[in-house]
Each structure stands twice: as C-alpha cells, then as structure tokens.
CSV table of C-alpha atoms in Angstrom, one decimal:
chain,number,residue,atom,x,y,z
A,1,UNK,CA,-89.2,40.5,-33.1
A,2,UNK,CA,-87.7,44.0,-32.9
A,3,UNK,CA,-86.4,43.8,-36.4
A,4,UNK,CA,-89.6,42.3,-37.7
A,5,UNK,CA,-91.4,45.4,-36.3
A,6,UNK,CA,-89.0,47.8,-38.0
A,7,UNK,CA,-90.4,49.5,-41.1
A,8,UNK,CA,-88.2,48.6,-44.1
A,9,UNK,CA,-87.3,45.1,-42.8
A,10,UNK,CA,-88.6,42.6,-45.3
A,11,UNK,CA,-87.7,39.4,-43.5
A,12,UNK,CA,-85.8,37.9,-40.6
A,13,UNK,CA,-84.3,34.4,-40.2
A,14,UNK,CA,-82.6,33.1,-37.0
A,15,UNK,CA,-79.8,30.7,-37.4
A,16,UNK,CA,-76.1,30.0,-36.8
A,17,UNK,CA,-73.0,31.7,-38.2
A,18,UNK,CA,-69.2,32.1,-37.7
A,19,UNK,CA,-68.6,28.4,-37.1
A,20,UNK,CA,-66.7,25.6,-38.7
A,21,UNK,CA,-69.4,22.9,-39.2
A,22,UNK,CA,-71.8,22.7,-42.1
A,23,UNK,CA,-75.5,22.7,-41.4
A,24,UNK,CA,-75.2,22.6,-37.6
A,25,UNK,CA,-78.2,21.7,-35.5
A,26,UNK,CA,-79.3,23.6,-32.4
A,27,UNK,CA,-78.0,20.8,-30.1
A,28,UNK,CA,-74.6,20.9,-31.9
A,29,UNK,CA,-74.3,24.6,-31.5
A,30,UNK,CA,-75.3,24.4,-27.9
A,31,UNK,CA,-72.5,21.9,-27.3
A,32,UNK,CA,-70.1,24.7,-28.0
A,33,UNK,CA,-68.0,22.5,-30.3
A,34,UNK,CA,-69.0,24.0,-33.7
A,35,UNK,CA,-67.8,27.5,-33.1
A,36,UNK,CA,-71.1,29.0,-34.2
A,37,UNK,CA,-73.0,31.8,-32.6
A,38,UNK,CA,-76.8,32.2,-32.7
A,39,UNK,CA,-77.6,35.0,-35.1
A,40,UNK,CA,-80.4,36.7,-37.0
A,41,UNK,CA,-80.2,37.4,-40.7
A,42,UNK,CA,-82.1,40.6,-41.7
A,43,UNK,CA,-83.3,41.3,-45.2
A,44,UNK,CA,-84.2,44.9,-45.6
A,45,UNK,CA,-85.1,47.6,-48.2
A,46,UNK,CA,-82.3,50.1,-48.3
A,47,UNK,CA,-84.8,52.7,-49.5
A,48,UNK,CA,-86.8,52.5,-46.3
A,49,UNK,CA,-84.3,51.7,-43.6
A,50,UNK,CA,-80.6,52.4,-43.4
A,51,UNK,CA,-77.9,50.0,-42.1
A,52,UNK,CA,-77.1,52.6,-39.4
A,53,UNK,CA,-80.7,52.4,-38.2
A,54,UNK,CA,-80.4,48.6,-38.0
A,55,UNK,CA,-77.2,49.0,-36.0
A,56,UNK,CA,-78.9,51.5,-33.7
A,57,UNK,CA,-81.6,48.9,-33.0
A,58,UNK,CA,-78.9,46.2,-32.4
A,59,UNK,CA,-77.3,48.3,-29.7
A,60,UNK,CA,-80.6,49.3,-28.2
A,61,UNK,CA,-81.6,45.7,-27.9
A,62,UNK,CA,-78.2,44.5,-26.7
A,63,UNK,CA,-77.9,47.1,-23.9
A,64,UNK,CA,-75.6,46.3,-21.1
A,65,UNK,CA,-74.8,42.9,-22.5
A,66,UNK,CA,-72.4,44.6,-24.9
A,67,UNK,CA,-69.7,44.3,-22.2
A,68,UNK,CA,-70.6,40.7,-21.2
A,69,UNK,CA,-68.6,38.0,-23.0
A,70,UNK,CA,-70.6,35.0,-24.2
A,71,UNK,CA,-73.8,36.2,-22.7
A,72,UNK,CA,-77.1,37.5,-24.0
A,73,UNK,CA,-79.7,38.2,-21.4
A,74,UNK,CA,-79.9,35.1,-19.1
A,75,UNK,CA,-78.2,32.8,-21.7
A,76,UNK,CA,-74.5,31.9,-21.3
A,77,UNK,CA,-72.1,30.1,-23.6
A,78,UNK,CA,-70.0,30.8,-26.7
A,79,UNK,CA,-73.1,30.4,-28.9
A,80,UNK,CA,-74.5,33.5,-27.1
A,81,UNK,CA,-71.6,35.7,-28.0
A,82,UNK,CA,-72.8,38.8,-29.8
A,83,UNK,CA,-71.6,40.2,-33.0
A,84,UNK,CA,-72.3,42.2,-36.1
A,85,UNK,CA,-71.4,40.1,-39.1
A,86,UNK,CA,-71.1,42.2,-42.2
A,87,UNK,CA,-71.5,41.4,-45.9
A,88,UNK,CA,-69.8,44.4,-47.4
A,89,UNK,CA,-66.8,46.5,-46.6
A,90,UNK,CA,-69.1,49.5,-46.3
A,91,UNK,CA,-71.2,47.6,-43.6
A,92,UNK,CA,-68.0,46.6,-41.9
A,93,UNK,CA,-66.8,50.2,-41.7
A,94,UNK,CA,-70.2,51.4,-40.4
A,95,UNK,CA,-70.3,48.7,-37.8
A,96,UNK,CA,-66.8,49.5,-36.6
A,97,UNK,CA,-67.7,53.2,-36.4
A,98,UNK,CA,-70.9,52.3,-34.5
A,99,UNK,CA,-69.0,50.2,-32.0
A,100,UNK,CA,-66.6,53.0,-31.3
A,101,UNK,CA,-69.5,55.4,-30.8
A,102,UNK,CA,-71.2,53.0,-28.4
A,103,UNK,CA,-67.9,52.4,-26.5
A,104,UNK,CA,-68.1,56.0,-25.2
A,105,UNK,CA,-71.3,55.0,-23.3
A,106,UNK,CA,-69.7,52.2,-21.3
A,107,UNK,CA,-67.1,52.0,-18.6
A,108,UNK,CA,-66.3,48.4,-19.5
A,109,UNK,CA,-64.9,47.2,-22.8
A,110,UNK,CA,-67.5,46.2,-25.4
A,111,UNK,CA,-66.9,42.6,-26.4
A,112,UNK,CA,-69.2,42.5,-29.4
A,113,UNK,CA,-67.6,41.0,-32.4
A,114,UNK,CA,-67.5,43.0,-35.6
A,115,UNK,CA,-66.4,40.8,-38.5
A,116,UNK,CA,-67.1,39.8,-42.0
A,117,UNK,CA,-69.9,37.3,-42.2
A,118,UNK,CA,-69.3,33.6,-42.9
A,119,UNK,CA,-71.9,31.1,-44.0
A,120,UNK,CA,-75.3,31.6,-42.3
A,121,UNK,CA,-77.2,28.4,-41.6
A,122,UNK,CA,-80.9,28.8,-40.9
A,123,UNK,CA,-82.1,27.4,-37.6
A,124,UNK,CA,-84.7,24.7,-37.3
A,125,UNK,CA,-88.3,25.8,-38.2
A,126,UNK,CA,-89.5,25.8,-34.6
A,127,UNK,CA,-87.0,28.6,-33.8
A,128,UNK,CA,-88.2,30.8,-36.6
A,129,UNK,CA,-90.5,33.7,-35.4
A,130,UNK,CA,-90.4,32.0,-32.0
A,131,UNK,CA,-91.8,35.0,-30.1
A,132,UNK,CA,-94.5,35.7,-32.7
A,133,UNK,CA,-95.5,32.0,-32.3
A,134,UNK,CA,-95.8,32.3,-28.5
A,135,UNK,CA,-92.4,31.5,-27.2
A,136,UNK,CA,-91.8,29.4,-24.1
A,137,UNK,CA,-95.1,30.4,-22.5
A,138,UNK,CA,-97.4,30.2,-25.5
A,139,UNK,CA,-98.3,33.9,-25.6
A,140,UNK,CA,-97.9,35.2,-29.1
A,141,UNK,CA,-96.3,38.7,-29.5
A,142,UNK,CA,-97.0,41.1,-32.4
A,143,UNK,CA,-94.6,41.4,-35.2
A,144,UNK,CA,-96.6,44.2,-36.9
A,145,UNK,CA,-94.7,47.2,-38.2
A,146,UNK,CA,-94.5,49.8,-35.6
A,147,UNK,CA,-95.8,47.7,-32.7
A,148,UNK,CA,-94.7,49.1,-29.4
A,149,UNK,CA,-95.6,46.4,-26.9
A,150,UNK,CA,-92.6,45.4,-24.7
A,151,UNK,CA,-90.9,42.3,-26.1
A,152,UNK,CA,-90.8,39.5,-23.7
A,153,UNK,CA,-87.5,37.7,-24.6
A,154,UNK,CA,-88.7,34.2,-23.6
A,155,UNK,CA,-92.3,34.6,-24.6
C-alpha cells in the first residue's frame, strides 16, 4: 500500500521470488520448502520517482525488522525474510550503498538480503492489493497517491 501511494509508482504486484520451484502457491511458499520469500514487484516511472526514493521507503517501512532474520512484523519463517532484489547492476550498487547507510542507524547487524532478482511469480489474486480490498478485517485502506492515513498491516 505504501508503494501504491507513492507518486511515480505505476503498479505493484505481490508474489514470490528467490526460490527454486516454478509457479509456487502461497501454501507451498508457507511450507518453507520452495526457498521463496514473499515480495512486491514495483513498476515505476523513473522520471517521477528515483530508485533511491523507493529504497528509502523500503527502509522506512521495514524499520527495526531490518535486524530480525526471517521476520516481518508479527510474521515468522523463511518466506518472511526481507530483501532488495535488483534487476540491474546500478540498482544492486544503489541497494548495497543504501544498506551500508542504514547499518549506521542500528546496533545489530542488518540481515536484509541484497541480491540480483530471480524469477518473480505473482501471488494468487486474493493477495493482490489486499489492504486496499479490506485485508483481514474487511476495512479498505486508501491507495490514492499521497494518502497519509496510517497503514494497518493486517487490514
């Protein structure tokens, strides 16, 4: 939802990446046998938003979880490891530099992966724009550009 709200972001898609199974399902990924992590693919207009701005939002949203291995919020497991999966050598360099800058803000070691992206498999339709659709509690959240309402992670 945070990326959907960002000016210059054209589209987002949640899914699975960095694994070894083709077209994994949510249940397969949750079994921790495919090697995938849950991820978001962001399509953006480079004339309106920079990769660095996307990285800044990543770190802002990740917060203290940056030092927690295989954890995002209240979710645990290898499918919840966090990472920045890059499509170009320039993105990889910027992401590594960004991680080094962030490390100065933490006592513990950041465990966020920074790697070249492998195949991204879109998640099932019911996962797409989950919070915008209402999430677990059926209360839709705004994805409008510039919206400032606090994002409720589980809806």
